[in-house]
Amino acid sequence: MNRTKTMMTRMAFVVAGITMMSATASAQGAKATAPKPRKAAWVVPRTPDGHPDFQGNWSNGTMTPLERPAGMGRALTPEQVVAMEKIRADTVEQLAKQSDPNRPAPPKGGDGSTGAAGNVGGYNYFWIDAGDHMATVNGERRSSIIVDPVNGRVPALTAAGRERAAERLRAYRKFGEYDNPENRPLAERCIMSFGSNAGPPMLPNYFYNNNYTFVQTKDHVMIMTEMVHDARTIHMRPVARLPKPIRPWMGDSHGRWEGDTLVVETTNFHPEQLFRGASDNLKVIERFHMVDANTILYRFTIDDLTTFTQKWSGELPFIKMNQLIYEYACHEGNYALSNILSGERAREREAAAKPPKP
Amino acid sequence: MLRRLLSYSFAVVALGTLCGLPMTPLHAQRAKLPRTVAGKPDLNGIWQAMTTANYDIEPHDAKPAMALRPGPVVPIPAKEVLALGAVGAVPAGMGIVVGGEIPYLPAALAKRNENRENWLTRDPEVKCYLPGIPRATYMPFPFQILQSEKAVFISYEYASAVREVYLTNPGPPETDSWMGQSDGKWEGDTFVVTVTGFNDGTWFDRAGNHHSEALKVVERFTMIGPDHIKYQATMTDPQTFTRPWSIELMLYRHVEENARLGQFKCVPFVEELLYGRLRKTPIKP
């Protein structure tokens, strides 16, 4: 229990290391609605051409992490779920309190807490919507999104994968993390969402705005990710795949129906959007299946044997939300990137002005 | 001139009829429009304007560059754009404003002219900001309309801009935005979209034409053939204009095999411009 609590506290602060950025008019009010009890009479809604109709807004916000914490099984016990969700609820309640307008300035260098809500004072919890439930799949409450391998962990890297990771680290270390805008994370630069929200694979960011709009036409399925208003258009009719040099940020997605399951294969990922250090050969296979009026079961497989010692797969629910998604205009109000870089330049000037130590 | 043109077209029609060539009058073309299951014109596809309106929506002559400075004889390109040569020059255009001129209030006209003088530092397109409506429609990039029985969604290549056109009005916009809130309805075969809730950050073109956050845009998408949409938009903004005014242009379908929308995520392309001075070692000009 104690161990669980520690882990959950850590998960509650998984936003640590995500630097704050400016975002106007994001869907802070748009929390996922809780799934309603399944009705026996539910029939799959269908488009005019007879396929399941996924259209509308969905959220994949959840507390369930990608990888399974050590010492846990795939399915959580009801007691574990209650305990974890209570810790999250208590944390939310604590952090959602009104800020004290008379509080003093935070101590120089921050108060030691981590995350966007802590340190020198950032978001309070009003702004954060990190998911407050453990994911449910087939009635099972899940400890991790990854289900294959069975330990719920990203499989080991191949030798080539390790070499590439080392090379990336060497390239990263050539610069200080605040030297150039290009050294900052994609989300902070308003290029892509935190984590792998837009994907594919489309994963929760454990922070906010885990929201999507689906539109289906006879030739396309379009999935718009709220962060950073990225529309991925999946081709449902045979269209030539992109030539090798064209590598869009979310890759090149082609779909087909296998019965009532939408299957999407994506290749040609942008070099800076290769999931978990994958290679140019990365192929992501996604499967969308509606299991009730409020739930799409989303499964994905990462296929890149030049990087991972085996294919690996995960699953999580997308929950229907009956609310609007607002514009996520990030770059237009991105004062933070200027401030982060100029803050570092100021620190360098201060350091240079100090007399050398005797 | 008009009479001469008219008589010329009559002559062509007469000639065509005489020779037994099939003529396709407008009503016959409309009858052949692609339609959805519900019988509405099917706007699905990749569309693009063929106009120089993004340079200036008013009629404009060609000029050496978007940004000019005085030369000894005539204006010459500003130094920031000089190296682009003819690539940076501006082509002439008939404009898309019905009647030719935007009816500005005096102060708004002064601001437009000031914007024009300061184009390089002020045009939101230079910074890769979201384009707003109607500018997104006639930028030199295609866009894709995704239309189903339940939804209409427009995905733009430029800046990965998007907008959902709500078919059920959700009420007044709860917040302002760059792309506005779009409410759509069919009037016969015309898709009419009312866009409100703008901020005042977007422009109409690279010529400094602007608006306030009071702007309301009513767009009309009318398919006049399987591969053509007549696009009209009427702008109302009493803080900027003396009266409502309209634009009109044609949208062309990308008919090539394997036509698809590209991706122009320009944010990383403007980082040197916006943040280069803040590098640890700024790049020397």
mmCIF file of N, CA and C in Angstrom, chain A residues 121-226:
data_model
loop_
_atom_site.group_PDB
_atom_site.id
_atom_site.type_symbol
_atom_site.label_atom_id
_atom_site.label_comp_id
_atom_site.label_asym_id
_atom_site.label_seq_id
_atom_site.Cartn_x
_atom_site.Cartn_y
_atom_site.Cartn_z
ATOM 1 N N GLY A 121 5.992 28.273 -8.867
ATOM 2 C CA GLY A 121 4.586 28.655 -9.045
ATOM 3 C C GLY A 121 4.228 28.618 -10.509
ATOM 4 N N GLY A 122 3.413 27.655 -10.891
ATOM 5 C CA GLY A 122 3.025 27.549 -12.295
ATOM 6 C C GLY A 122 1.525 27.405 -12.383
ATOM 7 N N TYR A 123 1.091 26.428 -13.134
ATOM 8 C CA TYR A 123 -0.334 26.138 -13.190
ATOM 9 C C TYR A 123 -0.795 25.686 -11.813
ATOM 10 N N ASN A 124 -1.950 26.156 -11.352
ATOM 11 C CA ASN A 124 -2.549 25.383 -10.286
ATOM 12 C C ASN A 124 -3.454 24.343 -10.941
ATOM 13 N N TYR A 125 -4.034 23.479 -10.148
ATOM 14 C CA TYR A 125 -4.623 22.276 -10.734
ATOM 15 C C TYR A 125 -5.870 22.549 -11.556
ATOM 16 N N PHE A 126 -6.412 23.744 -11.444
ATOM 17 C CA PHE A 126 -7.562 24.109 -12.268
ATOM 18 C C PHE A 126 -7.254 23.850 -13.739
ATOM 19 N N TRP A 127 -6.007 24.078 -14.131
ATOM 20 C CA TRP A 127 -5.623 24.002 -15.542
ATOM 21 C C TRP A 127 -5.290 22.584 -15.984
ATOM 22 N N ILE A 128 -5.208 21.678 -15.061
ATOM 23 C CA ILE A 128 -4.667 20.366 -15.399
ATOM 24 C C ILE A 128 -5.785 19.317 -15.405
ATOM 25 N N ASP A 129 -5.748 18.453 -16.396
ATOM 26 C CA ASP A 129 -6.778 17.419 -16.545
ATOM 27 C C ASP A 129 -6.062 16.141 -16.977
ATOM 28 N N ALA A 130 -5.425 15.521 -15.998
ATOM 29 C CA ALA A 130 -4.486 14.443 -16.315
ATOM 30 C C ALA A 130 -5.162 13.083 -16.351
ATOM 31 N N GLY A 131 -6.444 13.031 -16.192
ATOM 32 C CA GLY A 131 -7.135 11.730 -16.110
ATOM 33 C C GLY A 131 -7.245 11.336 -14.651
ATOM 34 N N ASP A 132 -8.421 10.889 -14.233
ATOM 35 C CA ASP A 132 -8.551 10.555 -12.816
ATOM 36 C C ASP A 132 -9.042 9.122 -12.594
ATOM 37 N N HIS A 133 -8.962 8.288 -13.652
ATOM 38 C CA HIS A 133 -9.345 6.889 -13.501
ATOM 39 C C HIS A 133 -8.289 5.979 -14.132
ATOM 40 N N MET A 134 -8.180 4.799 -13.554
ATOM 41 C CA MET A 134 -7.352 3.771 -14.184
ATOM 42 C C MET A 134 -8.154 3.208 -15.359
ATOM 43 N N ALA A 135 -7.465 2.925 -16.462
ATOM 44 C CA ALA A 135 -8.147 2.484 -17.677
ATOM 45 C C ALA A 135 -8.850 1.146 -17.468
ATOM 46 N N THR A 136 -10.029 1.026 -18.107
ATOM 47 C CA THR A 136 -10.780 -0.239 -18.060
ATOM 48 C C THR A 136 -10.804 -0.838 -19.462
ATOM 49 N N VAL A 137 -10.344 -2.075 -19.582
ATOM 50 C CA VAL A 137 -10.397 -2.782 -20.865
ATOM 51 C C VAL A 137 -11.035 -4.143 -20.612
ATOM 52 N N ASN A 138 -12.095 -4.427 -21.344
ATOM 53 C CA ASN A 138 -12.834 -5.686 -21.160
ATOM 54 C C ASN A 138 -13.171 -5.936 -19.694
ATOM 55 N N GLY A 139 -13.553 -4.901 -18.997
ATOM 56 C CA GLY A 139 -13.939 -5.030 -17.602
ATOM 57 C C GLY A 139 -12.771 -5.129 -16.633
ATOM 58 N N GLU A 140 -11.560 -5.134 -17.170
ATOM 59 C CA GLU A 140 -10.368 -5.278 -16.319
ATOM 60 C C GLU A 140 -9.765 -3.901 -16.110
ATOM 61 N N ARG A 141 -9.421 -3.591 -14.857
ATOM 62 C CA ARG A 141 -8.767 -2.304 -14.586
ATOM 63 C C ARG A 141 -7.275 -2.505 -14.779
ATOM 64 N N ARG A 142 -6.663 -1.660 -15.602
ATOM 65 C CA ARG A 142 -5.324 -1.940 -16.089
ATOM 66 C C ARG A 142 -4.224 -1.150 -15.374
ATOM 67 N N SER A 143 -3.117 -1.831 -15.133
ATOM 68 C CA SER A 143 -1.958 -1.204 -14.502
ATOM 69 C C SER A 143 -1.021 -0.593 -15.535
ATOM 70 N N SER A 144 -1.156 -0.992 -16.812
ATOM 71 C CA SER A 144 -0.302 -0.433 -17.863
ATOM 72 C C SER A 144 -1.060 -0.460 -19.176
ATOM 73 N N ILE A 145 -0.649 0.413 -20.086
ATOM 74 C CA ILE A 145 -1.217 0.405 -21.443
ATOM 75 C C ILE A 145 -0.611 -0.756 -22.225
ATOM 76 N N ILE A 146 0.679 -1.000 -22.055
ATOM 77 C CA ILE A 146 1.325 -2.097 -22.769
ATOM 78 C C ILE A 146 0.798 -3.439 -22.236
ATOM 79 N N VAL A 147 0.379 -4.312 -23.178
ATOM 80 C CA VAL A 147 -0.080 -5.659 -22.785
ATOM 81 C C VAL A 147 0.785 -6.761 -23.394
ATOM 82 N N ASP A 148 1.587 -6.390 -24.379
ATOM 83 C CA ASP A 148 2.467 -7.373 -25.002
ATOM 84 C C ASP A 148 3.797 -6.683 -25.256
ATOM 85 N N PRO A 149 4.904 -7.078 -24.651
ATOM 86 C CA PRO A 149 5.096 -8.284 -23.835
ATOM 87 C C PRO A 149 4.252 -8.298 -22.555
ATOM 88 N N VAL A 150 4.108 -9.503 -22.014
ATOM 89 C CA VAL A 150 3.179 -9.677 -20.894
ATOM 90 C C VAL A 150 3.634 -8.973 -19.623
ATOM 91 N N ASN A 151 4.908 -8.580 -19.561
ATOM 92 C CA ASN A 151 5.341 -7.838 -18.365
ATOM 93 C C ASN A 151 4.930 -6.366 -18.429
ATOM 94 N N GLY A 152 4.302 -5.957 -19.543
ATOM 95 C CA GLY A 152 3.799 -4.587 -19.638
ATOM 96 C C GLY A 152 4.891 -3.540 -19.804
ATOM 97 N N ARG A 153 6.072 -3.966 -20.255
ATOM 98 C CA ARG A 153 7.196 -3.014 -20.396
ATOM 99 C C ARG A 153 7.634 -2.950 -21.861
ATOM 100 N N VAL A 154 8.199 -1.793 -22.249
ATOM 101 C CA VAL A 154 8.774 -1.672 -23.589
ATOM 102 C C VAL A 154 9.894 -2.701 -23.703
ATOM 103 N N PRO A 155 9.891 -3.515 -24.774
ATOM 104 C CA PRO A 155 10.931 -4.549 -24.869
ATOM 105 C C PRO A 155 12.336 -3.952 -25.022
ATOM 106 N N ALA A 156 13.307 -4.795 -24.780
ATOM 107 C CA ALA A 156 14.704 -4.361 -24.869
ATOM 108 C C ALA A 156 15.035 -3.905 -26.284
ATOM 109 N N LEU A 157 16.026 -3.010 -26.373
ATOM 110 C CA LEU A 157 16.475 -2.542 -27.676
ATOM 111 C C LEU A 157 17.402 -3.580 -28.303
ATOM 112 N N THR A 158 17.412 -3.611 -29.628
ATOM 113 C CA THR A 158 18.397 -4.418 -30.343
ATOM 114 C C THR A 158 19.751 -3.706 -30.250
ATOM 115 N N ALA A 159 20.804 -4.366 -30.702
ATOM 116 C CA ALA A 159 22.128 -3.717 -30.696
ATOM 117 C C ALA A 159 22.080 -2.442 -31.523
ATOM 118 N N ALA A 160 21.432 -2.509 -32.687
ATOM 119 C CA ALA A 160 21.318 -1.312 -33.536
ATOM 120 C C ALA A 160 20.511 -0.228 -32.831
ATOM 121 N N GLY A 161 19.481 -0.643 -32.120
ATOM 122 C CA GLY A 161 18.647 0.306 -31.378
ATOM 123 C C GLY A 161 19.446 0.987 -30.277
ATOM 124 N N ARG A 162 20.298 0.196 -29.590
ATOM 125 C CA ARG A 162 21.135 0.769 -28.517
ATOM 126 C C ARG A 162 22.149 1.739 -29.099
ATOM 127 N N GLU A 163 22.727 1.376 -30.228
ATOM 128 C CA GLU A 163 23.717 2.246 -30.875
ATOM 129 C C GLU A 163 23.071 3.578 -31.285
ATOM 130 N N ARG A 164 21.855 3.469 -31.825
ATOM 131 C CA ARG A 164 21.152 4.697 -32.240
ATOM 132 C C ARG A 164 20.820 5.561 -31.027
ATOM 133 N N ALA A 165 20.423 4.915 -29.934
ATOM 134 C CA ALA A 165 20.116 5.668 -28.707
ATOM 135 C C ALA A 165 21.370 6.379 -28.195
ATOM 136 N N ALA A 166 22.503 5.678 -28.270
ATOM 137 C CA ALA A 166 23.764 6.281 -27.815
ATOM 138 C C ALA A 166 24.132 7.471 -28.709
ATOM 139 N N GLU A 167 23.911 7.305 -29.995
ATOM 140 C CA GLU A 167 24.219 8.366 -30.951
ATOM 141 C C GLU A 167 23.342 9.599 -30.674
ATOM 142 N N ARG A 168 22.062 9.320 -30.383
ATOM 143 C CA ARG A 168 21.141 10.430 -30.064
ATOM 144 C C ARG A 168 21.608 11.164 -28.816
ATOM 145 N N LEU A 169 22.061 10.393 -27.841
ATOM 146 C CA LEU A 169 22.530 10.997 -26.598
ATOM 147 C C LEU A 169 23.768 11.862 -26.848
ATOM 148 N N ARG A 170 24.676 11.331 -27.687
ATOM 149 C CA ARG A 170 25.879 12.120 -28.029
ATOM 150 C C ARG A 170 25.483 13.429 -28.710
ATOM 151 N N ALA A 171 24.538 13.352 -29.648
ATOM 152 C CA ALA A 171 24.091 14.556 -30.359
ATOM 153 C C ALA A 171 23.456 15.540 -29.376
ATOM 154 N N TYR A 172 22.683 14.984 -28.423
ATOM 155 C CA TYR A 172 21.989 15.815 -27.444
ATOM 156 C C TYR A 172 22.994 16.528 -26.548
ATOM 157 N N ARG A 173 24.051 15.797 -26.196
ATOM 158 C CA ARG A 173 25.021 16.365 -25.243
ATOM 159 C C ARG A 173 25.962 17.378 -25.873
ATOM 160 N N LYS A 174 25.934 17.479 -27.185
ATOM 161 C CA LYS A 174 26.770 18.500 -27.831
ATOM 162 C C LYS A 174 26.333 19.903 -27.428
ATOM 163 N N PHE A 175 25.087 20.014 -26.985
ATOM 164 C CA PHE A 175 24.531 21.320 -26.652
ATOM 165 C C PHE A 175 24.043 21.332 -25.216
ATOM 166 N N GLY A 176 23.992 22.519 -24.649
ATOM 167 C CA GLY A 176 23.268 22.689 -23.399
ATOM 168 C C GLY A 176 21.783 22.668 -23.726
ATOM 169 N N GLU A 177 20.949 22.332 -22.734
ATOM 170 C CA GLU A 177 19.534 22.160 -23.083
ATOM 171 C C GLU A 177 18.822 23.476 -23.365
ATOM 172 N N TYR A 178 19.471 24.602 -23.043
ATOM 173 C CA TYR A 178 18.848 25.896 -23.344
ATOM 174 C C TYR A 178 19.650 26.681 -24.383
ATOM 175 N N ASP A 179 20.551 26.027 -25.108
ATOM 176 C CA ASP A 179 21.415 26.752 -26.047
ATOM 177 C C ASP A 179 20.646 27.341 -27.226
ATOM 178 N N ASN A 180 19.733 26.557 -27.779
ATOM 179 C CA ASN A 180 19.036 26.941 -29.014
ATOM 180 C C ASN A 180 17.572 26.534 -28.907
ATOM 181 N N PRO A 181 16.690 27.176 -29.673
ATOM 182 C CA PRO A 181 15.294 26.719 -29.636
ATOM 183 C C PRO A 181 15.177 25.246 -30.016
ATOM 184 N N GLU A 182 16.027 24.791 -30.927
ATOM 185 C CA GLU A 182 15.942 23.393 -31.379
ATOM 186 C C GLU A 182 16.311 22.398 -30.280
ATOM 187 N N ASN A 183 16.957 22.873 -29.218
ATOM 188 C CA ASN A 183 17.301 21.973 -28.116
ATOM 189 C C ASN A 183 16.147 21.782 -27.132
ATOM 190 N N ARG A 184 15.063 22.500 -27.323
ATOM 191 C CA ARG A 184 13.911 22.383 -26.434
ATOM 192 C C ARG A 184 12.952 21.306 -26.957
ATOM 193 N N PRO A 185 12.114 20.755 -26.084
ATOM 194 C CA PRO A 185 11.181 19.703 -26.535
ATOM 195 C C PRO A 185 10.155 20.234 -27.542
ATOM 196 N N LEU A 186 9.667 19.324 -28.388
ATOM 197 C CA LEU A 186 8.725 19.706 -29.445
ATOM 198 C C LEU A 186 7.485 20.406 -28.897
ATOM 199 N N ALA A 187 6.985 19.934 -27.761
ATOM 200 C CA ALA A 187 5.757 20.516 -27.211
ATOM 201 C C ALA A 187 6.001 21.951 -26.765
ATOM 202 N N GLU A 188 7.163 22.192 -26.189
ATOM 203 C CA GLU A 188 7.475 23.535 -25.729
ATOM 204 C C GLU A 188 7.619 24.488 -26.919
ATOM 205 N N ARG A 189 8.006 23.928 -28.061
ATOM 206 C CA ARG A 189 8.142 24.738 -29.282
ATOM 207 C C ARG A 189 6.819 24.817 -30.047
ATOM 208 N N CYS A 190 5.771 24.222 -29.518
ATOM 209 C CA CYS A 190 4.443 24.237 -30.152
ATOM 210 C C CYS A 190 4.461 23.539 -31.510
ATOM 211 N N ILE A 191 5.268 22.506 -31.632
ATOM 212 C CA ILE A 191 5.302 21.765 -32.888
ATOM 213 C C ILE A 191 4.394 20.540 -32.789
ATOM 214 N N MET A 192 4.543 19.757 -31.738
ATOM 215 C CA MET A 192 3.671 18.606 -31.524
ATOM 216 C C MET A 192 3.228 18.598 -30.057
ATOM 217 N N SER A 193 2.245 17.753 -29.784
ATOM 218 C CA SER A 193 1.704 17.667 -28.433
ATOM 219 C C SER A 193 2.729 17.074 -27.466
ATOM 220 N N PHE A 194 2.448 17.206 -26.182
ATOM 221 C CA PHE A 194 3.250 16.511 -25.175
ATOM 222 C C PHE A 194 3.153 15.012 -25.415
ATOM 223 N N GLY A 195 4.235 14.336 -25.141
ATOM 224 C CA GLY A 195 4.201 12.878 -25.250
ATOM 225 C C GLY A 195 3.864 12.462 -26.672
ATOM 226 N N SER A 196 2.988 11.493 -26.800
ATOM 227 C CA SER A 196 2.643 10.984 -28.125
ATOM 228 C C SER A 196 1.134 11.111 -28.326
ATOM 229 N N ASN A 197 0.585 12.280 -27.962
ATOM 230 C CA ASN A 197 -0.865 12.495 -28.054
ATOM 231 C C ASN A 197 -1.391 12.267 -29.475
ATOM 232 N N ALA A 198 -0.737 12.946 -30.443
ATOM 233 C CA ALA A 198 -1.189 12.831 -31.831
ATOM 234 C C ALA A 198 -0.719 11.506 -32.414
ATOM 235 N N GLY A 199 0.443 11.065 -31.949
ATOM 236 C CA GLY A 199 0.978 9.782 -32.368
ATOM 237 C C GLY A 199 1.150 9.686 -33.852
ATOM 238 N N PRO A 200 0.821 8.588 -34.473
ATOM 239 C CA PRO A 200 0.476 7.369 -33.757
ATOM 240 C C PRO A 200 1.717 6.678 -33.168
ATOM 241 N N PRO A 201 1.545 5.921 -32.073
ATOM 242 C CA PRO A 201 0.321 5.628 -31.349
ATOM 243 C C PRO A 201 -0.184 6.839 -30.560
ATOM 244 N N MET A 202 -1.506 6.966 -30.467
ATOM 245 C CA MET A 202 -2.112 8.086 -29.751
ATOM 246 C C MET A 202 -2.218 7.727 -28.274
ATOM 247 N N LEU A 203 -1.364 8.359 -27.483
ATOM 248 C CA LEU A 203 -1.297 8.027 -26.059
ATOM 249 C C LEU A 203 -1.680 9.232 -25.217
ATOM 250 N N PRO A 204 -2.162 8.983 -24.004
ATOM 251 C CA PRO A 204 -2.468 10.111 -23.121
ATOM 252 C C PRO A 204 -1.181 10.836 -22.741
ATOM 253 N N ASN A 205 -1.311 12.140 -22.462
ATOM 254 C CA ASN A 205 -0.104 12.898 -22.099
ATOM 255 C C ASN A 205 0.013 13.098 -20.593
ATOM 256 N N TYR A 206 -0.960 12.619 -19.826
ATOM 257 C CA TYR A 206 -0.951 12.712 -18.356
ATOM 258 C C TYR A 206 -0.854 14.157 -17.884
ATOM 259 N N PHE A 207 -1.355 15.081 -18.704
ATOM 260 C CA PHE A 207 -1.259 16.496 -18.342
ATOM 261 C C PHE A 207 -2.598 17.193 -18.569
ATOM 262 N N TYR A 208 -2.935 17.426 -19.846
ATOM 263 C CA TYR A 208 -4.268 17.972 -20.141
ATOM 264 C C TYR A 208 -4.586 17.832 -21.627
ATOM 265 N N ASN A 209 -5.857 18.128 -21.953
ATOM 266 C CA ASN A 209 -6.309 18.155 -23.349
ATOM 267 C C ASN A 209 -6.073 16.840 -24.092
ATOM 268 N N ASN A 210 -6.441 15.735 -23.494
ATOM 269 C CA ASN A 210 -6.275 14.448 -24.198
ATOM 270 C C ASN A 210 -7.485 14.201 -25.106
ATOM 271 N N ASN A 211 -7.767 15.146 -25.966
ATOM 272 C CA ASN A 211 -9.046 15.116 -26.678
ATOM 273 C C ASN A 211 -8.871 15.034 -28.185
ATOM 274 N N TYR A 212 -9.851 14.393 -28.828
ATOM 275 C CA TYR A 212 -9.773 14.103 -30.266
ATOM 276 C C TYR A 212 -11.135 14.311 -30.919
ATOM 277 N N THR A 213 -11.121 14.719 -32.178
ATOM 278 C CA THR A 213 -12.337 14.748 -32.995
ATOM 279 C C THR A 213 -12.170 13.744 -34.131
ATOM 280 N N PHE A 214 -13.165 12.892 -34.325
ATOM 281 C CA PHE A 214 -13.155 11.938 -35.438
ATOM 282 C C PHE A 214 -14.201 12.366 -36.468
ATOM 283 N N VAL A 215 -13.830 12.393 -37.735
ATOM 284 C CA VAL A 215 -14.781 12.611 -38.825
ATOM 285 C C VAL A 215 -14.544 11.511 -39.858
ATOM 286 N N GLN A 216 -15.615 10.910 -40.344
ATOM 287 C CA GLN A 216 -15.494 9.823 -41.325
ATOM 288 C C GLN A 216 -16.222 10.191 -42.605
ATOM 289 N N THR A 217 -15.522 10.128 -43.724
ATOM 290 C CA THR A 217 -16.175 10.256 -45.020
ATOM 291 C C THR A 217 -15.998 8.919 -45.731
ATOM 292 N N LYS A 218 -16.500 8.824 -46.956
ATOM 293 C CA LYS A 218 -16.380 7.500 -47.590
ATOM 294 C C LYS A 218 -14.930 7.187 -47.962
ATOM 295 N N ASP A 219 -14.109 8.213 -48.127
ATOM 296 C CA ASP A 219 -12.720 7.986 -48.539
ATOM 297 C C ASP A 219 -11.695 8.179 -47.416
ATOM 298 N N HIS A 220 -12.092 8.789 -46.315
ATOM 299 C CA HIS A 220 -11.110 9.141 -45.281
ATOM 300 C C HIS A 220 -11.686 8.988 -43.877
ATOM 301 N N VAL A 221 -10.783 8.739 -42.944
ATOM 302 C CA VAL A 221 -11.099 8.946 -41.532
ATOM 303 C C VAL A 221 -10.133 10.018 -41.056
ATOM 304 N N MET A 222 -10.665 11.081 -40.487
ATOM 305 C CA MET A 222 -9.818 12.173 -40.027
ATOM 306 C C MET A 222 -9.842 12.180 -38.501
ATOM 307 N N ILE A 223 -8.669 12.215 -37.910
ATOM 308 C CA ILE A 223 -8.584 12.322 -36.452
ATOM 309 C C ILE A 223 -7.818 13.596 -36.119
ATOM 310 N N MET A 224 -8.494 14.514 -35.454
ATOM 311 C CA MET A 224 -7.841 15.755 -35.049
ATOM 312 C C MET A 224 -7.488 15.649 -33.578
ATOM 313 N N THR A 225 -6.218 15.895 -33.272
ATOM 314 C CA THR A 225 -5.746 15.895 -31.896
ATOM 315 C C THR A 225 -5.782 17.332 -31.393
ATOM 316 N N GLU A 226 -6.416 17.541 -30.262
ATOM 317 C CA GLU A 226 -6.545 18.925 -29.767
ATOM 318 C C GLU A 226 -5.187 19.619 -29.690
#
